[in-house]
mmCIF file of C-alpha atoms in Angstrom:
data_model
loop_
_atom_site.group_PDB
_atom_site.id
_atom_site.type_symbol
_atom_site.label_atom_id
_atom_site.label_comp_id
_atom_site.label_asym_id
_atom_site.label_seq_id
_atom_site.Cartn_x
_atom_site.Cartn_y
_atom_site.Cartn_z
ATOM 1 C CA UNK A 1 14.902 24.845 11.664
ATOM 2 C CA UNK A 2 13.241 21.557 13.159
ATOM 3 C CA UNK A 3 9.722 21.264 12.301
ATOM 4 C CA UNK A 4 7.752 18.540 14.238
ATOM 5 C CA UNK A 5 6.504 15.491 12.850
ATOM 6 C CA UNK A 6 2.877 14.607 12.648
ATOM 7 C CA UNK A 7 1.421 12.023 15.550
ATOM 8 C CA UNK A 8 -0.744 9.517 15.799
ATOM 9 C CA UNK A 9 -4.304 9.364 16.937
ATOM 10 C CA UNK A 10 -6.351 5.907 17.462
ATOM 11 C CA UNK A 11 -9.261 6.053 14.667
ATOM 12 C CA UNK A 12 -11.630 3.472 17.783
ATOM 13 C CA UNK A 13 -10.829 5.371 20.729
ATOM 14 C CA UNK A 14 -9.054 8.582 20.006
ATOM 15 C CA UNK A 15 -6.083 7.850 21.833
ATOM 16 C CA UNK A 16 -2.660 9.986 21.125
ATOM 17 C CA UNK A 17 0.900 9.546 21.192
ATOM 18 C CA UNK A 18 3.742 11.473 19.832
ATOM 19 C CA UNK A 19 5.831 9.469 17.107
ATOM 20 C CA UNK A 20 8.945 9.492 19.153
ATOM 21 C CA UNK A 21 7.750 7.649 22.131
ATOM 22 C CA UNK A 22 4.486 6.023 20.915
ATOM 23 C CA UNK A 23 4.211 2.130 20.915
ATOM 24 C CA UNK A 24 3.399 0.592 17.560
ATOM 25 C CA UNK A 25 -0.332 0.253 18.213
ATOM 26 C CA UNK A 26 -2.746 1.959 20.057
ATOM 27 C CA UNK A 27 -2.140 0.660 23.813
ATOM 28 C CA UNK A 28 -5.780 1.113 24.931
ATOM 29 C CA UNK A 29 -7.175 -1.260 22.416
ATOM 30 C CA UNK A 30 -4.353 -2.691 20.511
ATOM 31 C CA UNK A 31 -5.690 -1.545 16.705
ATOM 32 C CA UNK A 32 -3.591 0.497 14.057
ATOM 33 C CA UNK A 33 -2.485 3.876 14.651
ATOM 34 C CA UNK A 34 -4.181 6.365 11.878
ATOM 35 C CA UNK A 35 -1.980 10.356 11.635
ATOM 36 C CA UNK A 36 -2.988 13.332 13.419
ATOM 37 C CA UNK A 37 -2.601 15.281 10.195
ATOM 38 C CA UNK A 38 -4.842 16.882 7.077
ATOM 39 C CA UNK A 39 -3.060 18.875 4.280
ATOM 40 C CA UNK A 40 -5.040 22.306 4.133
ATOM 41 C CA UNK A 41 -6.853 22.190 1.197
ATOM 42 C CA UNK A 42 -5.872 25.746 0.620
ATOM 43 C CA UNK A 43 -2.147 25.117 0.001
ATOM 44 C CA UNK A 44 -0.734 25.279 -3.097
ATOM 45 C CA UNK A 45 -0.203 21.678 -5.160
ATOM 46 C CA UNK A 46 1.391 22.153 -8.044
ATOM 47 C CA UNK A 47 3.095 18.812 -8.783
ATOM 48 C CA UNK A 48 4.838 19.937 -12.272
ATOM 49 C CA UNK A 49 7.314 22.433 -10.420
ATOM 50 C CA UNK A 50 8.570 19.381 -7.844
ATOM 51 C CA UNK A 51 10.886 16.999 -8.220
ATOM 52 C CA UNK A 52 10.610 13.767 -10.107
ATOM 53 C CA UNK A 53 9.103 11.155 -7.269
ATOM 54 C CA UNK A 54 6.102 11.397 -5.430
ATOM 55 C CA UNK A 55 7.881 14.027 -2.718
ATOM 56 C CA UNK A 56 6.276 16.420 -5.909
ATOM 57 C CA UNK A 57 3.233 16.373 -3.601
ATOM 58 C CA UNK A 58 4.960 18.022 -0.416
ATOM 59 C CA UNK A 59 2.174 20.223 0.410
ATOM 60 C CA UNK A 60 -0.140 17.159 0.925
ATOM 61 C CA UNK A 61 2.316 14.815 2.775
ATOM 62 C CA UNK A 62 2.911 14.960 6.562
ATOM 63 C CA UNK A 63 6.676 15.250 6.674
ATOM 64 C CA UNK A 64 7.522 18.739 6.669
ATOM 65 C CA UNK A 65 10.625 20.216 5.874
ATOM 66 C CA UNK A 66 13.488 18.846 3.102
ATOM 67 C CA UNK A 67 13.313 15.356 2.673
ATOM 68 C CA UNK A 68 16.118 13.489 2.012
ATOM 69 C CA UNK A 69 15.634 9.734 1.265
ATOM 70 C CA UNK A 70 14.345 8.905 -2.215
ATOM 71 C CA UNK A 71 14.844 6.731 -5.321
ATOM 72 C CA UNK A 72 12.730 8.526 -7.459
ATOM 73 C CA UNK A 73 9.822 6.647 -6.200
ATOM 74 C CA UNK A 74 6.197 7.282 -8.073
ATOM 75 C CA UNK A 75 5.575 9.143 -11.341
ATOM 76 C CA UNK A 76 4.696 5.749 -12.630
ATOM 77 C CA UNK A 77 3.034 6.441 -16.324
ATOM 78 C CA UNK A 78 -0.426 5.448 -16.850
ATOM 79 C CA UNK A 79 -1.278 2.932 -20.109
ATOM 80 C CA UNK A 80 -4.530 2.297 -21.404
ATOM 81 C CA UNK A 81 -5.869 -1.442 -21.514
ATOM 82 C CA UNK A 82 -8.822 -0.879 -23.303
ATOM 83 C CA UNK A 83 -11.461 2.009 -23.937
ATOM 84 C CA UNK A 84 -12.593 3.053 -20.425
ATOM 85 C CA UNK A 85 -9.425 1.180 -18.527
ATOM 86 C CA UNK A 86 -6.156 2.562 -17.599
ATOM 87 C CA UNK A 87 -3.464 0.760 -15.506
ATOM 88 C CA UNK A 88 -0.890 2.470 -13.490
ATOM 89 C CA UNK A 89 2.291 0.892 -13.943
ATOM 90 C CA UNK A 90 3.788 1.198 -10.299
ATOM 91 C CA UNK A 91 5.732 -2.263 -10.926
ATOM 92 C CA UNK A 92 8.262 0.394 -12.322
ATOM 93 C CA UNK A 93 9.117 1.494 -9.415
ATOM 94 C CA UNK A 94 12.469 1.186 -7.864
ATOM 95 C CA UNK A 95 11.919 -2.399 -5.968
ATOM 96 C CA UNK A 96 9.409 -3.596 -8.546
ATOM 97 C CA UNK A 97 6.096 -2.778 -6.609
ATOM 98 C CA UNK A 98 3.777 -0.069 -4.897
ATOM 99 C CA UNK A 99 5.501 -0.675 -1.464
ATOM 100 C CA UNK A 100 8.314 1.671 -2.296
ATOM 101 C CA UNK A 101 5.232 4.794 -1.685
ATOM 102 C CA UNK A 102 4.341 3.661 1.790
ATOM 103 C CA UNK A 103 8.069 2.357 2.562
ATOM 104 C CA UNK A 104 10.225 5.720 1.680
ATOM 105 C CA UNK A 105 7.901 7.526 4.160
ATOM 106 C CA UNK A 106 8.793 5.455 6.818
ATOM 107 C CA UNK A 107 12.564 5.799 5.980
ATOM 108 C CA UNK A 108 12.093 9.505 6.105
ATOM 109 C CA UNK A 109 10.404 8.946 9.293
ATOM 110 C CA UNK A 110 12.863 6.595 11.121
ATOM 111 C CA UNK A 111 15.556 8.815 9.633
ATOM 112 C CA UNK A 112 14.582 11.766 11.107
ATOM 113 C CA UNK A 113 13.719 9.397 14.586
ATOM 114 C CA UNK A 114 17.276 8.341 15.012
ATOM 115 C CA UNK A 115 16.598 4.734 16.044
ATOM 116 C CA UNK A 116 19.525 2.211 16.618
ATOM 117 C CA UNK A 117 17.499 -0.242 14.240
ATOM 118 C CA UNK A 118 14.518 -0.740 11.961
ATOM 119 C CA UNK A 119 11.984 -4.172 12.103
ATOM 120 C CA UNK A 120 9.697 -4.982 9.674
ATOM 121 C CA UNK A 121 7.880 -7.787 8.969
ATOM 122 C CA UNK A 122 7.054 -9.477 4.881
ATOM 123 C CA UNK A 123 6.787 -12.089 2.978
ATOM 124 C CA UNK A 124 7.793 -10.430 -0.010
ATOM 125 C CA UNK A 125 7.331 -6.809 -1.541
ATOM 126 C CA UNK A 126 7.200 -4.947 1.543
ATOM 127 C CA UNK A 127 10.382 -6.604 3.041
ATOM 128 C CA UNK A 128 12.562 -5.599 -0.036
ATOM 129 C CA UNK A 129 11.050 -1.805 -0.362
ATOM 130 C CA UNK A 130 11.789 -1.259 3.249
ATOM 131 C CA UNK A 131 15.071 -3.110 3.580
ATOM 132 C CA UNK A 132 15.998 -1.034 0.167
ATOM 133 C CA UNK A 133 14.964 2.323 1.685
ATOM 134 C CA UNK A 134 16.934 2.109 5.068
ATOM 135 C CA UNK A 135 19.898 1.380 2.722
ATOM 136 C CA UNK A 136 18.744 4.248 1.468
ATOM 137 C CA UNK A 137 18.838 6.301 4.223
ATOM 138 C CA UNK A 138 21.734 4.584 6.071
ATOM 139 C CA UNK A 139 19.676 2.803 8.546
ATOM 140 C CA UNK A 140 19.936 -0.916 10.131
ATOM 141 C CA UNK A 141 17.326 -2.508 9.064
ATOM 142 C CA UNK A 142 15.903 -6.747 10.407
ATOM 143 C CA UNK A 143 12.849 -8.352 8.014
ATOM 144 C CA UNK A 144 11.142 -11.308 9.871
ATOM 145 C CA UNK A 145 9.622 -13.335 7.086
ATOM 146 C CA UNK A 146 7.768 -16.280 7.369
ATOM 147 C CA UNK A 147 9.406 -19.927 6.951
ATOM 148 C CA UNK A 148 9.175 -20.977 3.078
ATOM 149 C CA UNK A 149 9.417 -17.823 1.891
ATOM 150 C CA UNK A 150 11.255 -18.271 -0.980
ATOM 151 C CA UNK A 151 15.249 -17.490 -1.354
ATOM 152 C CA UNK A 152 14.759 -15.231 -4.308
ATOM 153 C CA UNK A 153 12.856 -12.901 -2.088
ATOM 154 C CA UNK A 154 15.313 -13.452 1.242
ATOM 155 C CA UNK A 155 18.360 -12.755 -1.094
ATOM 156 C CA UNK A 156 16.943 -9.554 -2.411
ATOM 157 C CA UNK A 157 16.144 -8.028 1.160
ATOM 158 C CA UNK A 158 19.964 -9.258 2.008
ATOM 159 C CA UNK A 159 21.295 -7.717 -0.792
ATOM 160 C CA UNK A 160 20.020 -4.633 0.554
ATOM 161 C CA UNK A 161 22.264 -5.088 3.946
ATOM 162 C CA UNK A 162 18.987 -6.211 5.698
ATOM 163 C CA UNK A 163 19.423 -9.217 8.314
ATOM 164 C CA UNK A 164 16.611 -11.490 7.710
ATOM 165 C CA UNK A 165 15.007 -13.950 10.129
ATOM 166 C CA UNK A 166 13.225 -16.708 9.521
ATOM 167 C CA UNK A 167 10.557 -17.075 11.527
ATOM 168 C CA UNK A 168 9.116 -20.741 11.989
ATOM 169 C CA UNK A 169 5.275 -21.026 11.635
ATOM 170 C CA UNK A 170 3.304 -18.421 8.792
ATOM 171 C CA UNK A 171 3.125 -14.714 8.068
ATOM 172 C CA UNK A 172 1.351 -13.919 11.199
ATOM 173 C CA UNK A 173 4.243 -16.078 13.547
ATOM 174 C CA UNK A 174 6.517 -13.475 11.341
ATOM 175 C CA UNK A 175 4.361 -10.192 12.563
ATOM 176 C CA UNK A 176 4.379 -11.434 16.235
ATOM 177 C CA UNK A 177 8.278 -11.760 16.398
ATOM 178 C CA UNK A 178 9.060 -8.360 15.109
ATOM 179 C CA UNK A 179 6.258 -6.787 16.987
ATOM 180 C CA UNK A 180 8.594 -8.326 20.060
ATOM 181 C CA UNK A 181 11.175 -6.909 18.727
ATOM 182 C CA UNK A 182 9.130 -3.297 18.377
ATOM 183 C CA UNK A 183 8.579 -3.000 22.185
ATOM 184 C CA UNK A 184 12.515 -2.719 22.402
ATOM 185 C CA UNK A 185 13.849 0.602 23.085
ATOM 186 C CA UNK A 186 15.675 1.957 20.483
ATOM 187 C CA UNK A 187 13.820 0.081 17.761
ATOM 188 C CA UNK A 188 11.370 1.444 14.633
ATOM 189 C CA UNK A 189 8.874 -0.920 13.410
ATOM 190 C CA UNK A 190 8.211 -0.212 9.865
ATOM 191 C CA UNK A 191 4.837 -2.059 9.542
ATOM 192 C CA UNK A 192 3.091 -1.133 6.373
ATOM 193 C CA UNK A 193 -0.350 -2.416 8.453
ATOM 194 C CA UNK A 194 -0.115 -0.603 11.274
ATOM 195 C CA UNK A 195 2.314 2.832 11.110
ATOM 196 C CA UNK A 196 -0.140 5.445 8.863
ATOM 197 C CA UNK A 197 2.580 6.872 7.503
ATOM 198 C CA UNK A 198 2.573 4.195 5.167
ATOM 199 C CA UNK A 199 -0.856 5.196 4.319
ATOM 200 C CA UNK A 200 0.391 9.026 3.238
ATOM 201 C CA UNK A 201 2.868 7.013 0.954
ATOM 202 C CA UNK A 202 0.539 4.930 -0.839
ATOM 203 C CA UNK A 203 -2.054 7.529 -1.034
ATOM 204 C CA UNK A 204 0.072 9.063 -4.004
ATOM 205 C CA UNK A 205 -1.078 6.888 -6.209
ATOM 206 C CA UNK A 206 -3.889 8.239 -6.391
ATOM 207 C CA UNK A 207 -2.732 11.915 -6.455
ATOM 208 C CA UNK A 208 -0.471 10.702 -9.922
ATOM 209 C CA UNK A 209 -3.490 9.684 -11.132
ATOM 210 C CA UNK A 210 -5.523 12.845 -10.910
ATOM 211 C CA UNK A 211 -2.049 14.789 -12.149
ATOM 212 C CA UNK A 212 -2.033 12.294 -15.576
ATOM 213 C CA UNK A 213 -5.838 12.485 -15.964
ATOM 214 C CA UNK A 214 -5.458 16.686 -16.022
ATOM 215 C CA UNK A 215 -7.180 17.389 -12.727
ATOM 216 C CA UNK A 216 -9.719 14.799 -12.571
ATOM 217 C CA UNK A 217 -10.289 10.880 -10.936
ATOM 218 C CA UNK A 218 -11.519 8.472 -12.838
ATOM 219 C CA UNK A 219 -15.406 7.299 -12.071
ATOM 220 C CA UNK A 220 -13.716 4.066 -10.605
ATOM 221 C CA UNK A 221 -10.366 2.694 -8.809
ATOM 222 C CA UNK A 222 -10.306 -0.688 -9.285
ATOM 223 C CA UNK A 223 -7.649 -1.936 -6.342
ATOM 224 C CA UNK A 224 -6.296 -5.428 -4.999
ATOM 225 C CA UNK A 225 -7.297 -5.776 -1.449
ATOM 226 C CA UNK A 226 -5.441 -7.598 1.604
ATOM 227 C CA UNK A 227 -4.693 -5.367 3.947
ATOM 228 C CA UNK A 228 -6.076 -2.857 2.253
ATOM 229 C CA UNK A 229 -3.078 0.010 2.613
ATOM 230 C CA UNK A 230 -3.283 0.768 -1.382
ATOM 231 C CA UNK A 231 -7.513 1.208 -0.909
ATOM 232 C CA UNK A 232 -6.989 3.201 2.091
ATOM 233 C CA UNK A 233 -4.337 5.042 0.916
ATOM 234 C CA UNK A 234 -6.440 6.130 -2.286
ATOM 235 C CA UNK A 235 -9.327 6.480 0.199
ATOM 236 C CA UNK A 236 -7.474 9.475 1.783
ATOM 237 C CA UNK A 237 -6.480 10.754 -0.816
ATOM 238 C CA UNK A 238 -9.977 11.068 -2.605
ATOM 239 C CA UNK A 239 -10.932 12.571 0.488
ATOM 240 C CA UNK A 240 -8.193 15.207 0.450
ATOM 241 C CA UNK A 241 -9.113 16.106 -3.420
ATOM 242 C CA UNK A 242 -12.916 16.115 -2.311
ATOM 243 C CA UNK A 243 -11.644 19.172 -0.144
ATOM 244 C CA UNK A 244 -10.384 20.793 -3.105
ATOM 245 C CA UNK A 245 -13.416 20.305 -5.388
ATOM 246 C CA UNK A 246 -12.156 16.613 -7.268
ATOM 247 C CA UNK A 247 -15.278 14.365 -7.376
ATOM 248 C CA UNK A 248 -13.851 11.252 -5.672
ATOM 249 C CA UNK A 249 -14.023 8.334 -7.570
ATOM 250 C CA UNK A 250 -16.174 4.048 -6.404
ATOM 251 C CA UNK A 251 -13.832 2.419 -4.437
ATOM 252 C CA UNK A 252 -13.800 -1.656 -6.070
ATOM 253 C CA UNK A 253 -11.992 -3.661 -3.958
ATOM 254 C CA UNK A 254 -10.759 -7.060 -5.421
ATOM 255 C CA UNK A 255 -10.344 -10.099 -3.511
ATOM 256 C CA UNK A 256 -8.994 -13.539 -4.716
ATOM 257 C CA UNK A 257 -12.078 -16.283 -3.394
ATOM 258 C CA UNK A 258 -9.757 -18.379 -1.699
ATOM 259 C CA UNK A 259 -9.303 -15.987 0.921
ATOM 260 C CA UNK A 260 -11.730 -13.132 1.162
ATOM 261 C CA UNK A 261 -13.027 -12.191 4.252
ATOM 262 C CA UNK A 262 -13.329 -8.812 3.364
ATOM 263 C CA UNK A 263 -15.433 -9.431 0.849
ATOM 264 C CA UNK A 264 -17.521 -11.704 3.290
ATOM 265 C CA UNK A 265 -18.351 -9.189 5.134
ATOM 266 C CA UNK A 266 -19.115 -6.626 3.010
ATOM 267 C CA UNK A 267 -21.705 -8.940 1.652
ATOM 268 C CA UNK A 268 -23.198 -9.438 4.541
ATOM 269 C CA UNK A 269 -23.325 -6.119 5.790
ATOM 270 C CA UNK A 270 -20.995 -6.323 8.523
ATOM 271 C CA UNK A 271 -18.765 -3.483 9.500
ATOM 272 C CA UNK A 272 -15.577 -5.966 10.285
ATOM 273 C CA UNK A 273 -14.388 -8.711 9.290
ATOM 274 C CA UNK A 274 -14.171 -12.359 10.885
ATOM 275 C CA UNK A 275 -10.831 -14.443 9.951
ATOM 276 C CA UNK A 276 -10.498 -16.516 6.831
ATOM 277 C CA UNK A 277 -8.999 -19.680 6.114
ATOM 278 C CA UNK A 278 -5.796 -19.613 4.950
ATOM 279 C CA UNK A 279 -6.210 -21.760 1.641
ATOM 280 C CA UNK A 280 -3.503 -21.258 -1.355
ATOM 281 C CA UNK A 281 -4.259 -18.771 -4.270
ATOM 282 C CA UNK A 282 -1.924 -17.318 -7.206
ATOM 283 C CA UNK A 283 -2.885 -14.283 -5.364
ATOM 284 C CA UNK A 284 -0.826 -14.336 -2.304
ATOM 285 C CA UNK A 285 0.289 -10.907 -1.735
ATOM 286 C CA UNK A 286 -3.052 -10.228 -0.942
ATOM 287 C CA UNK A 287 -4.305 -13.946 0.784
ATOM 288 C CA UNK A 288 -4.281 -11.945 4.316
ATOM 289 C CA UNK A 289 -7.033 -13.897 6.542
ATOM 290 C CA UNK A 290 -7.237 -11.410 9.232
ATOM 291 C CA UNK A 291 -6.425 -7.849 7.789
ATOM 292 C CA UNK A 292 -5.788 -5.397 11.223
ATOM 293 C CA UNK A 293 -8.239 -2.902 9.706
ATOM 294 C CA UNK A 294 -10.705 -4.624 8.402
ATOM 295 C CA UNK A 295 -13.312 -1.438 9.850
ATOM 296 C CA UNK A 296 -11.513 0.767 7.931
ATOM 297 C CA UNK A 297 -11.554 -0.589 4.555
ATOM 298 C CA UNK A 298 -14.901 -1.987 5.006
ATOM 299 C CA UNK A 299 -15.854 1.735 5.576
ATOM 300 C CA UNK A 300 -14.045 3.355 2.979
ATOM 301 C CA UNK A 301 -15.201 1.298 0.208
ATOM 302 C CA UNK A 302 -19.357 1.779 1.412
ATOM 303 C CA UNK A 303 -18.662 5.457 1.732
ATOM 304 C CA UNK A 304 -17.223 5.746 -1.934
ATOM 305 C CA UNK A 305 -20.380 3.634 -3.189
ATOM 306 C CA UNK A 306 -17.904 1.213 -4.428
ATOM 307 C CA UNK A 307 -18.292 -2.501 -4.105
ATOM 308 C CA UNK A 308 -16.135 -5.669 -3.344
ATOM 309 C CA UNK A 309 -15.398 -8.315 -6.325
ATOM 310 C CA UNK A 310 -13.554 -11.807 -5.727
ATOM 311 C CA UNK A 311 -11.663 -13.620 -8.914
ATOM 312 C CA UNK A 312 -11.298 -17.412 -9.457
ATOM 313 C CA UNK A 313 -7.842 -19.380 -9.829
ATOM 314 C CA UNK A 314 -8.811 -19.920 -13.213
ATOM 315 C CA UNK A 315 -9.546 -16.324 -13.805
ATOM 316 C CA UNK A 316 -6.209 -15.254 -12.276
ATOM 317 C CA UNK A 317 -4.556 -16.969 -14.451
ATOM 318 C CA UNK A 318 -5.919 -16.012 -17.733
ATOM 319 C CA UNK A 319 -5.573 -12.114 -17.025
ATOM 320 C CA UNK A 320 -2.086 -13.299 -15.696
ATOM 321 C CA UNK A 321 -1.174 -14.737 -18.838
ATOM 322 C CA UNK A 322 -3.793 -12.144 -20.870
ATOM 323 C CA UNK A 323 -1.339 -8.797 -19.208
ATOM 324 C CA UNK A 324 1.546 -10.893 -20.564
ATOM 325 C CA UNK A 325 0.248 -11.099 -23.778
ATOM 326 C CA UNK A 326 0.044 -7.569 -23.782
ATOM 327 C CA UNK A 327 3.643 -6.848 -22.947
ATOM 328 C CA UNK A 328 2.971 -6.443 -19.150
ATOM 329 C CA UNK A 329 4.788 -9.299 -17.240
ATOM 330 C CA UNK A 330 3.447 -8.671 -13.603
ATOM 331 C CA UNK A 331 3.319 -11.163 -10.364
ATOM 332 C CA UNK A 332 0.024 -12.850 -9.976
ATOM 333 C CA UNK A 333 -1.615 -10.959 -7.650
ATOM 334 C CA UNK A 334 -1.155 -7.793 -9.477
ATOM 335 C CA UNK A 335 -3.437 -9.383 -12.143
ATOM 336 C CA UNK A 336 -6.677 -9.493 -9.812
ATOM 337 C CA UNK A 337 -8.091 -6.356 -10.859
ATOM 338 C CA UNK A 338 -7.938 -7.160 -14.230
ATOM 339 C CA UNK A 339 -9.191 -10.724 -13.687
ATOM 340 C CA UNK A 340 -11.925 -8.475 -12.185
ATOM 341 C CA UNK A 341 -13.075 -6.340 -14.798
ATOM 342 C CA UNK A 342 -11.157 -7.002 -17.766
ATOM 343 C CA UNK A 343 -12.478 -8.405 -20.893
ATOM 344 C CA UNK A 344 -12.759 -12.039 -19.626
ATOM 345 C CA UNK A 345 -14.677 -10.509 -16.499
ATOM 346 C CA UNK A 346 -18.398 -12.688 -15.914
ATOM 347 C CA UNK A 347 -19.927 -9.465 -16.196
ATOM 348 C CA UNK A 348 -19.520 -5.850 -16.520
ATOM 349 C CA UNK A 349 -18.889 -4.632 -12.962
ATOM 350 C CA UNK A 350 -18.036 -1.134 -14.265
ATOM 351 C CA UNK A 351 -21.330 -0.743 -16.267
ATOM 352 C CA UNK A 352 -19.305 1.534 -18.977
ATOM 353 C CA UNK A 353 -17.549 3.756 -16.474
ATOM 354 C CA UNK A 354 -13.884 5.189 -16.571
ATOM 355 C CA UNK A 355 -11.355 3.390 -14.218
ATOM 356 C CA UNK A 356 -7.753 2.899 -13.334
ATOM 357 C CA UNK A 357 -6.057 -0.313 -12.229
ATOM 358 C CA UNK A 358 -3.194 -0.619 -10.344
ATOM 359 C CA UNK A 359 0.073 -3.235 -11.723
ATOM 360 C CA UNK A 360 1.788 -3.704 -8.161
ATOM 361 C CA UNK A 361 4.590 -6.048 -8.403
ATOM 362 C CA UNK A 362 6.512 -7.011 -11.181
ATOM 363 C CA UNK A 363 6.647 -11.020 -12.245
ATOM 364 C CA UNK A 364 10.158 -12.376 -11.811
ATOM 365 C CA UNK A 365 11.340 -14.490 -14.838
ATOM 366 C CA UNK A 366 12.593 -18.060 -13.701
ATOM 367 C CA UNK A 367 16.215 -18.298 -13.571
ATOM 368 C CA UNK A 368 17.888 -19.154 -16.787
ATOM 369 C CA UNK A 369 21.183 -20.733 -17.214
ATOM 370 C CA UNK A 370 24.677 -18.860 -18.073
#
């Protein structure tokens, strides 16, 4: 039995396509695609009886039918950091960060596509999950990454079977070669920015954490912000457990200063976002000058009654080297949050509300000799 896969729908204009012949953005205005699809809220989710990955939410995902690509991704435990604070410990997951949610649902997608090849564009994280997955899944996979990035990071997506092209000029010349490269026929861009189904992926996070906190959200998600596909991601799936009765949680976005247009405009009242400077921060998995939906995490976060909050260098690295003091050896940016409204925090953004924190990535030791 086939059973048709979910397609897209422009969230400015309304425009449709069908996944198997749509172009990888909208082609009346050139924005993101969001999914044509809402899990009815009357459908059963009961996570326990599933299997052990974050396919244990079926009923609330838009890929219907047996799955078949997986590493076990999700089911990441939750550890408390203090008396209201829990982080979720997705740097556990198969490829070391949160990208493995949105990146096995594209796999599942592309596998069930049939395209001769898969593009993606990364500097890092995303790269990796997706070259991992289509391995997975037995696909050919091609990551353009920006020039610089580092050979750690190339190796690992190689190591996957992933060709990887360097790409002179910054993350952006990166995005414009392999969107190129998505207007091929024959080709599946796996952008974690612009194909929702990324966005279904991630939004398990936030489904775990309602499972591990018995039913409930917390009063506050506390997330890193760049392009925003972790917020958003949680966004929708507050918005699905509003449906069945969960009171959705505030929405705090974090931002590193050096590069926060986001939180720019938030503070300014604007509904999008003008580009940044691109200036260096520890925080560069989330240093993204120009996020493609800007409108969309702008909105999410006012409509939660959430707020945005930008960390210092300095502050970085203390809750960088504070989480390692704890045991918890993450990448910088996955320390934001924490910078945000840990213990070393300015003030006390969460004025003694519950929240859970996201760890992303996972810090890679420096090389050591034989």
């Amino acid at each position: 039995m086939t059973h048709a896969i979910p397609g897209y729908v422009c969230p400015d204009d309304g425009t449709r396509a069908d996944v198997r012949t749509a172009p990888w953005c909208c082609p009346v205005c050139g924005g993101p695609w969001d999914l044509d699809f809402a899990p009815d809220p009357a459908s059963s989710l009961d996570p326990a009886s599933g299997p052990n990955s974050l396919w244990r939410f079926g009923s609330a995902l838009p890929l219907p039918g047996a799955f078949s690509v997986t590493m076990s991704e999700g089911n990441t435990p939750l550890l408390p950091l203090g008396e209201r604070i829990h982080a979720k410990l997705d740097f556990l997951m198969p490829t070391l960060s949160f990208k493995d949610r949105g990146a096995v649902m594209l796999a599942e997608v592309a596998r069930r596509l049939g395209p001769e090849r898969v593009v993606a564009d990364s500097s890092g994280n995303a790269g990796t999950a997706v070259a991992a997955h289509c391995a997975r899944a037995g696909l050919s996979c091609e990551v353009f990454v920006p020039e610089g990035t580092s050979a750690r990071k190339t190796g690992r997506m190689r190591a996957h079977g992933a060709a990887v092209r360097v790409v002179p000029g910054g993350r952006e010349a990166a995005a414009a070669a392999a969107r190129a490269e998505a207007d091929l026929p024959g080709v599946f861009y796996a952008s974690h920015v612009y194909n929702p189904y990324f966005l279904h992926g991630t939004k398990t996070f936030a489904y775990e954490v309602w499972e591990e906190l018995g039913g409930r959200l917390p009063e506050v998600l506390v997330l890193p912000v760049g392009n925003g596909t972790l917020l958003l991601g949680a966004a929708l799936a507050a918005q699905e457990l509003a449906r069945r009765g969960v009171r959705p949680p505030a929405l705090f976005a974090v931002q590193a200063e050096a590069v926060s247009p986001l939180a720019a405009a938030f503070a300014a009242g604007a509904e999008d976002a003008g580009p940044a400077e691109q200036r260096p921060t520890l925080a560069e998995g989330i240093a993204i000058p120009a996020p493609p939906r800007a409108r969309q995490i702008l909105a999410a976060v006012r409509k939660s009654g959430g707020t945005f909050l930008t960390v210092s260098e300095e502050a970085l690295a203390a809750a960088h080297r504070d989480l390692a003091g704890r045991g918890l050896f993450v990448e910088p940016t996955a320390a934001a949050c924490w910078a945000a409204v840990g213990p070393a925090a300015p003030s006390d953004p969460l004025q003694g509300r519950t929240a859970v924190l996201p760890l992303c990535g996972a810090g890679l030791p420096a090389p050591t000799a034989a």
